[in-house]
Coordinates of C-alpha atoms in Angstrom, one line a residue:
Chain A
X1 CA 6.2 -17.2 -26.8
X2 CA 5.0 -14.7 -24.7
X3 CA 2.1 -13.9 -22.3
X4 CA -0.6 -11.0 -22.8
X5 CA -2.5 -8.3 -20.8
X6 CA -5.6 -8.1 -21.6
X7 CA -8.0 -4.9 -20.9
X8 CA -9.5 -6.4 -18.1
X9 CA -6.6 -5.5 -16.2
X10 CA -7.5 -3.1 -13.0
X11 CA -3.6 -2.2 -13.0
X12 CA -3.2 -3.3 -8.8
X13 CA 0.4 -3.9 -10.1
X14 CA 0.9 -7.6 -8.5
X15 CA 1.9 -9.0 -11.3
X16 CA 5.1 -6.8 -11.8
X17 CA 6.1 -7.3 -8.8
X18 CA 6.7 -11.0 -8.6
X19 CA 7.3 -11.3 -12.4
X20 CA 11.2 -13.1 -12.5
X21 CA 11.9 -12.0 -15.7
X22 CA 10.9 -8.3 -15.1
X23 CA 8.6 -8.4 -18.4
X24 CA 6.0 -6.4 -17.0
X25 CA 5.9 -3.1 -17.5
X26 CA 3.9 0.2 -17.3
X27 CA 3.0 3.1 -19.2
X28 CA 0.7 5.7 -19.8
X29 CA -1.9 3.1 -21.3
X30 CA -1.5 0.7 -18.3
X31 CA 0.5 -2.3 -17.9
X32 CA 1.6 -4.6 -20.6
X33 CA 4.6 -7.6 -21.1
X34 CA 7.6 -6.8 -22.7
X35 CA 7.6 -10.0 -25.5
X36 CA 11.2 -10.0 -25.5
X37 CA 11.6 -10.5 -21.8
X38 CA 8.5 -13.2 -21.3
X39 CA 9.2 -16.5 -21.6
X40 CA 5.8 -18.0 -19.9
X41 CA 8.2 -19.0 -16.7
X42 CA 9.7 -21.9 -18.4
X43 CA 12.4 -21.3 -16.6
X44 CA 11.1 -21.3 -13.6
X45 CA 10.1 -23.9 -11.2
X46 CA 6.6 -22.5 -10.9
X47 CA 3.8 -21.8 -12.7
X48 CA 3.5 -18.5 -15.0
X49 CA 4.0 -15.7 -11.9
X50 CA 1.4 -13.3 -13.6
X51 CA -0.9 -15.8 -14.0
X52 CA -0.8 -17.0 -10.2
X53 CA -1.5 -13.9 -8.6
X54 CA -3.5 -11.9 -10.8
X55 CA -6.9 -11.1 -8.8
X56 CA -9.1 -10.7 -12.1
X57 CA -10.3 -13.5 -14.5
X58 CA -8.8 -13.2 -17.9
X59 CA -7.0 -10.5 -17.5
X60 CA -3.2 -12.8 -18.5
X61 CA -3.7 -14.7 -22.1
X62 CA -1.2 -16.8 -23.9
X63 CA -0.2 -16.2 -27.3
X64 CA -3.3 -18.0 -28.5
X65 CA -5.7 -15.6 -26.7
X66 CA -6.3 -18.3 -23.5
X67 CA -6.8 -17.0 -20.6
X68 CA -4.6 -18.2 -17.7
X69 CA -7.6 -18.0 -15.4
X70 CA -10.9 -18.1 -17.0
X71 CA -13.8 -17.1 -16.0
X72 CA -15.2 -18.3 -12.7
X73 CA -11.7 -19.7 -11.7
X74 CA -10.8 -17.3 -9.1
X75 CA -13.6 -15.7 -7.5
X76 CA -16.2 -18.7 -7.3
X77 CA -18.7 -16.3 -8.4
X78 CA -20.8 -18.5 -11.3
X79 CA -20.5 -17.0 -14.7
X80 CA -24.3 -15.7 -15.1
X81 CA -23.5 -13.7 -12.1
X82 CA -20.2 -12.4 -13.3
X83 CA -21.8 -11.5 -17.0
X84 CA -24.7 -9.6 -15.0
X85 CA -21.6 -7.8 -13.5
X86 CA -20.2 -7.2 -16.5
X87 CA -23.0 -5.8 -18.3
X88 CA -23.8 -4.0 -14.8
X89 CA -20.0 -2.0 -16.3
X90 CA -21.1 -1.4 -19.6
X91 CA -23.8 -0.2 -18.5
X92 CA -22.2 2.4 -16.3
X93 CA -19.7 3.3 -18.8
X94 CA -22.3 4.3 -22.0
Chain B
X1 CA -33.0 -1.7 16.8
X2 CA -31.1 -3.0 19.3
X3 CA -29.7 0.3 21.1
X4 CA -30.0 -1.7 24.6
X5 CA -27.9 -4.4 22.8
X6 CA -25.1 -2.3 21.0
X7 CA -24.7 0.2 24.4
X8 CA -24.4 -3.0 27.2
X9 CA -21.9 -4.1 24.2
X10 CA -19.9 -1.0 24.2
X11 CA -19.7 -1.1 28.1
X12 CA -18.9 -4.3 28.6
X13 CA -16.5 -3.3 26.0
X14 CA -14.6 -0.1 27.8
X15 CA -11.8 -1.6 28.3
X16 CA -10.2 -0.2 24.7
X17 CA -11.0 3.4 26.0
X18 CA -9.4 3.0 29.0
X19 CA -6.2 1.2 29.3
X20 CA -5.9 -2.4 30.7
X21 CA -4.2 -2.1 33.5
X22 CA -1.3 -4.5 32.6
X23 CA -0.4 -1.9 29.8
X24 CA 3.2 -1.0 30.1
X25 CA 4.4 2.9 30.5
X26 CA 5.3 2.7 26.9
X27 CA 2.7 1.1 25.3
X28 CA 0.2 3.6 27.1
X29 CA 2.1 6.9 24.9
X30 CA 1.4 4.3 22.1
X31 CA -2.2 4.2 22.5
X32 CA -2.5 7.5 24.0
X33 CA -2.5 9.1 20.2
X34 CA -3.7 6.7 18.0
X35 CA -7.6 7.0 16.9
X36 CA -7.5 3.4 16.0
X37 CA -6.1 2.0 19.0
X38 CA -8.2 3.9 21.6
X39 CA -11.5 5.6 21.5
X40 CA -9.7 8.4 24.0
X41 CA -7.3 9.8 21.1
X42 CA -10.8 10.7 19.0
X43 CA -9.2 14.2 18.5
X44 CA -5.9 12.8 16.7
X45 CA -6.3 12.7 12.9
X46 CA -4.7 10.1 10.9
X47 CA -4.1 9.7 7.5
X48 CA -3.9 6.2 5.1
X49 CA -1.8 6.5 2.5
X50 CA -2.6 4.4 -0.7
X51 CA 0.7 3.1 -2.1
X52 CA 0.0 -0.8 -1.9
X53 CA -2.4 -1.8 -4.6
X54 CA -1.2 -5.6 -4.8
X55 CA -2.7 -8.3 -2.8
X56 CA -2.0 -11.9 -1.9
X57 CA -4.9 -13.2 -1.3
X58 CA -8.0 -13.5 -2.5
X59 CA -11.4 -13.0 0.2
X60 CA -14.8 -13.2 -0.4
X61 CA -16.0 -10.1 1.1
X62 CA -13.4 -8.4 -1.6
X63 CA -13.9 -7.1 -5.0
X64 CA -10.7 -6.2 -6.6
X65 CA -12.2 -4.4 -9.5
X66 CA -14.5 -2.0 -7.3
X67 CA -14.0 -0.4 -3.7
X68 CA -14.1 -3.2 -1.0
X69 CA -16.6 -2.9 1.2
X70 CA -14.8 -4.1 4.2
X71 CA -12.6 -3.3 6.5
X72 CA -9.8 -0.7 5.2
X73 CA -12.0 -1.1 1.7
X74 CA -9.0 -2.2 -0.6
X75 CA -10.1 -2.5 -4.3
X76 CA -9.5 0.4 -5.5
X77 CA -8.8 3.5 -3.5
X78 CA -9.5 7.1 -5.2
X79 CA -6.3 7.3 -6.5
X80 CA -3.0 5.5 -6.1
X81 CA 0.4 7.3 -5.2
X82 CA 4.1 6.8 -5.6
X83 CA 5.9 6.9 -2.6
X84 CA 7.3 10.0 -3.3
X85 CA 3.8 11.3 -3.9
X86 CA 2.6 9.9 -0.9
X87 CA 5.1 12.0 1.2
X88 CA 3.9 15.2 -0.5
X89 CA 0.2 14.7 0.4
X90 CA 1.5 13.8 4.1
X91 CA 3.5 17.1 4.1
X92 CA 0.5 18.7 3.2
X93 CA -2.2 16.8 5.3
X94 CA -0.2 17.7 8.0
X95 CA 0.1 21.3 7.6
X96 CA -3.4 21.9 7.3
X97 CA -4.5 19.2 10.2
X98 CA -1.2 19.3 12.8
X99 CA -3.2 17.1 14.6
X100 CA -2.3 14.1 12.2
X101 CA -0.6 12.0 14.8
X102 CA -0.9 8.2 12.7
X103 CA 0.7 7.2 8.9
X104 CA -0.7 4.4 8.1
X105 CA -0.8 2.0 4.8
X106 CA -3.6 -0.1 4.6
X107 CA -3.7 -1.0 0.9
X108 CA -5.7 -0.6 -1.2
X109 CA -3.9 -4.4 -1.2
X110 CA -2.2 -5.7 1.5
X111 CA 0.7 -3.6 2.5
X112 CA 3.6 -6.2 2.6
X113 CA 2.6 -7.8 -0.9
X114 CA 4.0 -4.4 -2.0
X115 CA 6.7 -4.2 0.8
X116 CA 9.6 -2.1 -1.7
X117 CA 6.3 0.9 -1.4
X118 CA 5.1 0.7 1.9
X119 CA 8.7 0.2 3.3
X120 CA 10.0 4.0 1.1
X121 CA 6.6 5.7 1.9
X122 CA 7.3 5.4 5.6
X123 CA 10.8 5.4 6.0
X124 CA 10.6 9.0 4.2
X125 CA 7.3 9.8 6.2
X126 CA 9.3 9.0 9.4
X127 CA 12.0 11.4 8.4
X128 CA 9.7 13.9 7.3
X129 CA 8.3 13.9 10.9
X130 CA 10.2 11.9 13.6
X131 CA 6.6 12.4 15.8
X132 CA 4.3 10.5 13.9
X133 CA 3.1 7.2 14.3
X134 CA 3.9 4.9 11.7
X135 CA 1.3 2.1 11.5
X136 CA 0.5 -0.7 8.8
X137 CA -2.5 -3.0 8.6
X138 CA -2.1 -6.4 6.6
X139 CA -3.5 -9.7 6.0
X140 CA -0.6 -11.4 7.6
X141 CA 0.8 -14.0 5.2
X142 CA 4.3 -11.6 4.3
X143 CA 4.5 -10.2 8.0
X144 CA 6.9 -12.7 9.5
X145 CA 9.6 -12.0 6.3
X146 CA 8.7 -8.2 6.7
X147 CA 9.0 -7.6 10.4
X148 CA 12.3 -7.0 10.8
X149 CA 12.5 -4.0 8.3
X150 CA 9.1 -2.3 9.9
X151 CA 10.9 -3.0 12.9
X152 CA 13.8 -1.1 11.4
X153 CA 11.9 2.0 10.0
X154 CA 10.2 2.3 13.5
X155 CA 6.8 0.6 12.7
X156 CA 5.3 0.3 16.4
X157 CA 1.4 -0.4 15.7
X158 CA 0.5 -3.1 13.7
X159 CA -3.6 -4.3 12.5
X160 CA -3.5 -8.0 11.5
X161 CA -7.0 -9.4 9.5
X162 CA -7.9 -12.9 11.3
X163 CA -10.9 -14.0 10.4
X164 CA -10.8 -17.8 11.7
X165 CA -7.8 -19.5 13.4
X166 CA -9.3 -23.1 12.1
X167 CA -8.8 -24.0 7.9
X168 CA -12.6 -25.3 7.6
X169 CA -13.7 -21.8 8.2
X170 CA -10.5 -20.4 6.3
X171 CA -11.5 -21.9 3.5
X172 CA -14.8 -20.7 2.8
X173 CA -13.7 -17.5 3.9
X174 CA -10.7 -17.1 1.3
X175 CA -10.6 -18.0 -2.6
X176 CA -6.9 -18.0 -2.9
X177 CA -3.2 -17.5 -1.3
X178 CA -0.3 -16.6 -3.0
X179 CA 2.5 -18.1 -1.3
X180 CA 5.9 -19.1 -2.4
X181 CA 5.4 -18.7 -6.1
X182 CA 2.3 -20.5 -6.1
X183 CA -1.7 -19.8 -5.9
X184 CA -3.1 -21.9 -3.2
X185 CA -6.7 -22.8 -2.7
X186 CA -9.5 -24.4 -0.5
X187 CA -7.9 -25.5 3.0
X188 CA -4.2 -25.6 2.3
X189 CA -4.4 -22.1 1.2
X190 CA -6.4 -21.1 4.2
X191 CA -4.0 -23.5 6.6
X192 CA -1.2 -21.5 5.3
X193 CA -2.5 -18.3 5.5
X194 CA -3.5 -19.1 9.5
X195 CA -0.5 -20.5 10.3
X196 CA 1.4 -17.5 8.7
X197 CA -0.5 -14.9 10.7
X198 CA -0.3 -16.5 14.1
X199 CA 3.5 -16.8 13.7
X200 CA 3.7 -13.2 12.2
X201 CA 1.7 -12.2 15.4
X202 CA 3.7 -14.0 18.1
X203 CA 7.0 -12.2 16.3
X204 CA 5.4 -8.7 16.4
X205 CA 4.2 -8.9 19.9
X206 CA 7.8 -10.4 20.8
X207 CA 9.4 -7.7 19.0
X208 CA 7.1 -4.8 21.3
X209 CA 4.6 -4.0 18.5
X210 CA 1.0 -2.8 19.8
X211 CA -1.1 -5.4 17.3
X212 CA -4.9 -5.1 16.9
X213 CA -6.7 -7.9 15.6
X214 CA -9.5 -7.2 12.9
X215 CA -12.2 -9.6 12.3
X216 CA -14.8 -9.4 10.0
X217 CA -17.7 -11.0 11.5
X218 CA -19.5 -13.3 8.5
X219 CA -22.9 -15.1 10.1
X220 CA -23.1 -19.0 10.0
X221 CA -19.3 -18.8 8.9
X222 CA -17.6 -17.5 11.7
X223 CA -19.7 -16.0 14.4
X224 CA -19.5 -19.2 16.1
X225 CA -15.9 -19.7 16.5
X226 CA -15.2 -15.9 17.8
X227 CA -14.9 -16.6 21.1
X228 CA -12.5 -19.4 20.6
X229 CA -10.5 -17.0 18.1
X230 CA -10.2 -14.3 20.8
X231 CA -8.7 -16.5 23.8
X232 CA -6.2 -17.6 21.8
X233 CA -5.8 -13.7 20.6
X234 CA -5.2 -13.4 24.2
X235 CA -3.0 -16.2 24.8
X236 CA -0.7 -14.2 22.3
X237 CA -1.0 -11.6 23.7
X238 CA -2.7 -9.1 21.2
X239 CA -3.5 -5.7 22.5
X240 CA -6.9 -5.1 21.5
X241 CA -9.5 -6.9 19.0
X242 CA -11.6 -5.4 16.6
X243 CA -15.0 -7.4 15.3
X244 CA -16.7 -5.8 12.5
X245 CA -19.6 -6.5 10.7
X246 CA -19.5 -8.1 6.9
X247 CA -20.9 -5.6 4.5
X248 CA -21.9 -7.7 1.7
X249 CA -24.0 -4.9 -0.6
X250 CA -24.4 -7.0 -3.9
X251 CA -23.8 -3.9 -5.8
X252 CA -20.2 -3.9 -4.2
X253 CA -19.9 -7.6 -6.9
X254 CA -18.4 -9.7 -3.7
X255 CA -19.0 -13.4 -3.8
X256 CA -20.3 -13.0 -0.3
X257 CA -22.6 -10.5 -1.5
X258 CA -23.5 -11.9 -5.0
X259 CA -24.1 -15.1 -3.0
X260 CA -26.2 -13.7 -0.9
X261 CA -24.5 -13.9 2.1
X262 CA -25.9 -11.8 4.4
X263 CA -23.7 -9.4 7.6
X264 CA -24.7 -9.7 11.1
X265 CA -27.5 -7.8 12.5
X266 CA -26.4 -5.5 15.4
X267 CA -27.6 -8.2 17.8
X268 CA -25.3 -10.7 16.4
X269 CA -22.7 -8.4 16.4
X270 CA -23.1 -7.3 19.9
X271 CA -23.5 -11.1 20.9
X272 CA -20.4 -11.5 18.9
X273 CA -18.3 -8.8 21.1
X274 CA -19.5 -9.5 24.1
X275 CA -18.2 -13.3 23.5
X276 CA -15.0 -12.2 22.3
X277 CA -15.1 -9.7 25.0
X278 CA -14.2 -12.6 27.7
X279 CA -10.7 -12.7 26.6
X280 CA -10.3 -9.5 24.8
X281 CA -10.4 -5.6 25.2
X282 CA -12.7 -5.1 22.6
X283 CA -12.6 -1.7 20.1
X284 CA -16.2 -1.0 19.0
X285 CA -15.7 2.8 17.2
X286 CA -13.7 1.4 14.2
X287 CA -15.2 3.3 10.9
X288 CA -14.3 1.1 8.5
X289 CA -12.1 3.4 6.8
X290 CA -10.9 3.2 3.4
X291 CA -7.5 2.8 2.5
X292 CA -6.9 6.5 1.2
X293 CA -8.5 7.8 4.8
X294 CA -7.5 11.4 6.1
X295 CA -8.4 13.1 8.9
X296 CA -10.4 11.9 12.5
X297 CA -12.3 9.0 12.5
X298 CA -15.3 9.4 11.3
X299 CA -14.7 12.7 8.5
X300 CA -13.0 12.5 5.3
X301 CA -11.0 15.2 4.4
X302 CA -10.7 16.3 0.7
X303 CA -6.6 16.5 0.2
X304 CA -7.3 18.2 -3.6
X305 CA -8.6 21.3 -1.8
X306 CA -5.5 21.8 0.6
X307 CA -3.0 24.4 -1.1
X308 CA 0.5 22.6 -2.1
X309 CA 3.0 22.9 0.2
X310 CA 5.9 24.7 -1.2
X311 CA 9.5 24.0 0.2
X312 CA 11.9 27.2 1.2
X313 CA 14.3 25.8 -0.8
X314 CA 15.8 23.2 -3.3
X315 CA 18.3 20.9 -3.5
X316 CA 19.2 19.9 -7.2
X317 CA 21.7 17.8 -8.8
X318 CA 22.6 18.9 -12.2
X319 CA 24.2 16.3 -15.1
X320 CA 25.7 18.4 -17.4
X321 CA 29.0 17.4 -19.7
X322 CA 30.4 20.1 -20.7
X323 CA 30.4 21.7 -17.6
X324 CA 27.8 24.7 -18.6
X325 CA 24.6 23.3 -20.4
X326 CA 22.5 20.8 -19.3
X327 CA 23.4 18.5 -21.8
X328 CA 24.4 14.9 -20.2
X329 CA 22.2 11.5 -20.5
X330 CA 22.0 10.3 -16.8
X331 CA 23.0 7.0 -17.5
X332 CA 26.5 8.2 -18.6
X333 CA 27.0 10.9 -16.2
X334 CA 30.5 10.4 -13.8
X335 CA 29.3 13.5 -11.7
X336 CA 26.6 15.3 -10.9
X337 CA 27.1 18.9 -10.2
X338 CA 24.8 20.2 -7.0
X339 CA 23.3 23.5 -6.0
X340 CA 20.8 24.8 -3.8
X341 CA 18.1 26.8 -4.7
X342 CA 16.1 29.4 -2.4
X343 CA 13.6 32.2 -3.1
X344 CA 16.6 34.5 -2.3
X345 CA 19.3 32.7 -4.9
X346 CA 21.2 29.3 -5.9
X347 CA 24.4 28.0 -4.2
X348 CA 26.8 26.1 -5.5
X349 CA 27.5 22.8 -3.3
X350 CA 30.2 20.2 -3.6
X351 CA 29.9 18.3 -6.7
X352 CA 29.3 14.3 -5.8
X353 CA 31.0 11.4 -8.3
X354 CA 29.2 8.5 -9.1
X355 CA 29.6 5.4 -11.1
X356 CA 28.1 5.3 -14.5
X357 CA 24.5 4.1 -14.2
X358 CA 24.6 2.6 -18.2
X359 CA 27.9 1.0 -19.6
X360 CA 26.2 1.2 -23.3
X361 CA 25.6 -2.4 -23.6
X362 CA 22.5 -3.1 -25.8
X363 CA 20.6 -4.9 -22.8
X364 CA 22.1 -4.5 -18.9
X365 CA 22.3 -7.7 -16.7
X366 CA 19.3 -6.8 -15.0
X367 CA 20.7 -7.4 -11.3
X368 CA 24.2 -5.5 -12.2
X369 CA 21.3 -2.2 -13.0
X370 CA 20.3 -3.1 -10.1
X371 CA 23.1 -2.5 -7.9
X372 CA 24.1 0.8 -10.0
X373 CA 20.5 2.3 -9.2
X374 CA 20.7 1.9 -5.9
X375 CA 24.6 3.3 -6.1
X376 CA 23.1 6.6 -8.2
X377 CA 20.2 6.7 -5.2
X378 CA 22.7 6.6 -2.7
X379 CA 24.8 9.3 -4.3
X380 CA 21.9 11.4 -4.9
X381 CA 20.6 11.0 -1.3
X382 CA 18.8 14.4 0.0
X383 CA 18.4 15.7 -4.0
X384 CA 14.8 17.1 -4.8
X385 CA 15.4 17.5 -8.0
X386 CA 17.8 16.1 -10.9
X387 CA 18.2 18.3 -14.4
X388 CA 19.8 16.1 -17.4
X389 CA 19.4 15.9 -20.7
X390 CA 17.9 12.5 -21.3
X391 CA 17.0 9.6 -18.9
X392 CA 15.5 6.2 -19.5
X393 CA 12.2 5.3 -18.0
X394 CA 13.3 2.5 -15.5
X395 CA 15.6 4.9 -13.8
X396 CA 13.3 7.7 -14.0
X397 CA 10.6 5.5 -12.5
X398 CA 13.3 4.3 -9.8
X399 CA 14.2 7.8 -8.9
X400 CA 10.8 9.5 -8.6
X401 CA 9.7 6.6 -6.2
X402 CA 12.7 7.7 -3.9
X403 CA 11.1 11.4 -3.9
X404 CA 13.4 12.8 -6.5
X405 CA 11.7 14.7 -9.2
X406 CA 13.6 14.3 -12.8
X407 CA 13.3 17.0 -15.2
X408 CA 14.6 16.8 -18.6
X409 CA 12.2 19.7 -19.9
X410 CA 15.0 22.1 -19.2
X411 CA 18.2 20.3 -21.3
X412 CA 20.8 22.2 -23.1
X413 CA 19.9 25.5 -21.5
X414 CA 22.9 26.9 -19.8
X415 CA 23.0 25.5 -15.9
X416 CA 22.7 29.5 -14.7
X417 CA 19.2 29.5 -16.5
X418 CA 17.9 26.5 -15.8
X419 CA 18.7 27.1 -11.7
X420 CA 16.8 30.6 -12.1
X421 CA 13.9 29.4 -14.2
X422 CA 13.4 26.7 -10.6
X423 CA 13.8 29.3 -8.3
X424 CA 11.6 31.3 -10.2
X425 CA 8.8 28.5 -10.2
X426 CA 9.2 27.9 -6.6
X427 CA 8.5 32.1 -6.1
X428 CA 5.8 31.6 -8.1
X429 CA 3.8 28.2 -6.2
X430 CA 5.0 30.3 -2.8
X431 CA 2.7 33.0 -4.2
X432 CA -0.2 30.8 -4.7
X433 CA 0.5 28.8 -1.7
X434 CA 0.3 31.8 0.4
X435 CA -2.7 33.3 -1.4
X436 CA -4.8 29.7 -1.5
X437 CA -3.9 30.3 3.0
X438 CA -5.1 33.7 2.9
X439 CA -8.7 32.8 0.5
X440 CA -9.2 30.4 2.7

């Protein structure tokens, strides 16, 4: 039982900071839970840390692939916009 | 255009270029150097250093994955820096630009969501130069746990972002607060986040801080209510207030500006300061900077191109077991042996003891590591540079963010060597140094 970053992560290192278990960690390739450490904040009164303040949809999934906030949860922005966005990147990147 | 508008605004607006007159002695030197603060101190540089990328809170005119367009533009800044990092570019900064008078941290988050950075980059900023003006710019929501350590590290000018005093408006104005473990939304989060600042802001202005108030002016959301949020900006007893204009580009992805919310035209915003403008001194040159800013207001100075500063000398702590190679793990080293390297030669200072960082059991009690870190940073205090044969990456993160640089690249040569191959480097960086001055 363990949580997951994904690649959309924009490495603004919230998550690490307020994680209680100190799971998160960073490297060369970017930020990434220790599976040994996480335990999805069972222990904990509130909700998965990461998964609160993390600013970008999708970017924290469970161990099934969920995403702790999906698309359109966080920034209001409908998901036809946020695909435009998205494909605005990929775009950009080729 | 609207040049009549904007120039009765700026008039009617003086008052941040030339001191109320209820402005103590003390808060006057304040002002007096501080581009931000006063439109007088034009020819005093400052410089935003970008150690804070975490945020909060969640607002509309905001794109975490892109450079914000507002305000100090969080989002991303250019590139992010450790503290010890961000000491090193200030060095530098301010040898090429003396006139760098103002540190400031402005994100690219907010500055007290990532208070262990901010708090390291300018307490070691502040000892670097006991001159400069130390100065952080923040949402609000952490400031009232996080006074008392700015207030400590000799923080004096503080920018608070209050866009709406009234949760109706909050709420359209902010997706999401992170407070007390938990992600808050629609009025409850904005509630909190308003109550939060106000109280931060009575503290700070208790405590003798200069605070500026930054609004971003959002039309149909907030323009209405400006003049309202101002008197009771007053009533606290803020120093000067700062209404800016939304920037809401679509191509910056903001839900403002994918929603097609548009910014104020210059007549709305001149309408906007001169309401506000009843109640408070009003600051109309603010740039908009970004949260990696260097230089006057207005010009952004390329840090890349300014030559490395290179220290006259060295202080390095060396872990060695056997007394003569460099050839002990840090986490098991009792003493570290110091020295002090010039251009000229090494000295041999006092050796310091120190409690074993690792006791060798397979995981550490995290809070116990802890406690020994901040023993080993204590004991290392003043040390540029620490030579050992091995270190783990949690302690070597831990001790680069307090400005000490760890090599290991240099274990099991002899202690003698490894001293002359780092005073030879630093002959060599003095060469370039001086020859990068000279070229120009």
């Amino acid at each position: 039982m363990a949580l997951r970053i994904t690649r959309s992560c924009i490495g603004c290192n919230a998550c690490k900071l307020v994680c209680p278990q100190k799971a998160v960690v960073r490297d060369a390739h970017g930020y990434a839970i220790n599976a040994h450490r996480c335990d999805e904040c069972v222990s904990q009164p509130n909700p998965p840390q990461c998964g609160e303040i993390c600013p970008i949809e999708c970017a924290i999934v469970d161990n099934e692939g969920r995403a702790l906030n999906p698309l359109g949860s966080l920034t209001g922005i409908p998901c036809e916009q946020e695909q435009v966005i998205q494909l605005t990147e990929l775009a950009g990147h080729v | 255009m609207s040049r009549s508008a904007s120039q009765s605004a700026s008039q009617s607006a003086c008052s941040a270029s030339s001191p109320p007159p209820n402005m103590s002695a003390e808060q006057a030197a304040l002002v007096e150097k501080h581009p931000c603060f006063s439109k007088g101190a034009h020819q005093f540089a400052r410089m935003h250093l970008a150690v804070a990328p975490a945020c909060n809170i969640q607002c509309n005119y905001c794109n975490r994955k892109f450079d914000c367009s507002n305000e100090t533009r969080p989002g991303v800044s250019s590139s992010l820096l450790s503290p010890a990092a961000a000491v090193q570019r200030f060095a530098k900064v301010k040898q090429r630009i003396p006139e760098t008078q103002v540190v400031g941290i402005a994100g690219p988050g907010d500055p007290l969501a990532n208070p262990n950075a901010t708090l390291a980059t300018l307490k070691a900023v502040g000892q670097h130069d006991d001159e400069v003006h130390l100065c952080v710019s923040t949402n609000g929501l952490e400031l009232e746990d996080q006074l008392p350590k700015l207030l400590e590290i000799g923080v004096k000018h503080l920018t608070i972002t209050i866009n709406c005093i009234d949760a109706a408006i909050g709420e359209q104005i902010y997706a999401w607060v992170y407070f007390n473990g938990r992600r808050l939304r629609g009025k409850h989060a904005a509630q909190t986040l308003i109550d939060r600042q106000l109280k931060g802001l009575k503290l700070a202005i208790e405590a003798g801080m200069l605070v500026k108030v930054n609004t971003v002016l959002i039309p149909g959301i907030n323009d209405w209510h400006i003049a309202e949020l101002a008197e009771e900006l007053q009533r606290y007893g803020a120093f000067v207030h700062n209404v800016m204009p939304l920037i809401s580009d679509p191509a910056h992805g903001t839900y403002f500006g994918l929603m097609g919310q548009r910014g104020p035209t210059d007549e709305e915003l001149a309408q906007a300061r001169s309401d506000a403008g009843v109640s408070m001194a009003q600051m109309t040159h603010c740039q908009q900077c970004r949260a990696d800013a260097v230089g006057k207001l207005g010009e952004q100075v390329n840090v890349d191109e300014i030559p490395e500063v290179v220290p006259a000398e060295l202080t390095v702590a060396v872990a060695s077991r056997s007394g003569e190679y460099i050839d002990q793990h840090f986490g098991y080293a009792k003493s570290f042996d110091l020295f002090r390297v010039g251009k000229a030669g090494v000295e041999a200072l006092a050796a310091r003891d120190i409690e074993a960082y690792c006791r060798g059991q397979n995981e550490c009690d995290e809070d116990e590591a802890q406690l020994r870190m901040s023993r080993a940073l204590h004991t290392l205090e003043g040390v540029d540079v620490l030579l050992c044969s091995r270190i783990g990456l949690p302690p070597r993160q831990a001790l680069q963010e307090a400005g000490i640089s760890v090599n290991t690249e240099l274990a099991l040569k002899t202690t003698p060597e490894a001293l002359e191959q780092i005073r030879q480097q630093l002959l060599e960086k003095s060469a370039q140094g001086s020859c990068a001055k000279e070229c120009g």
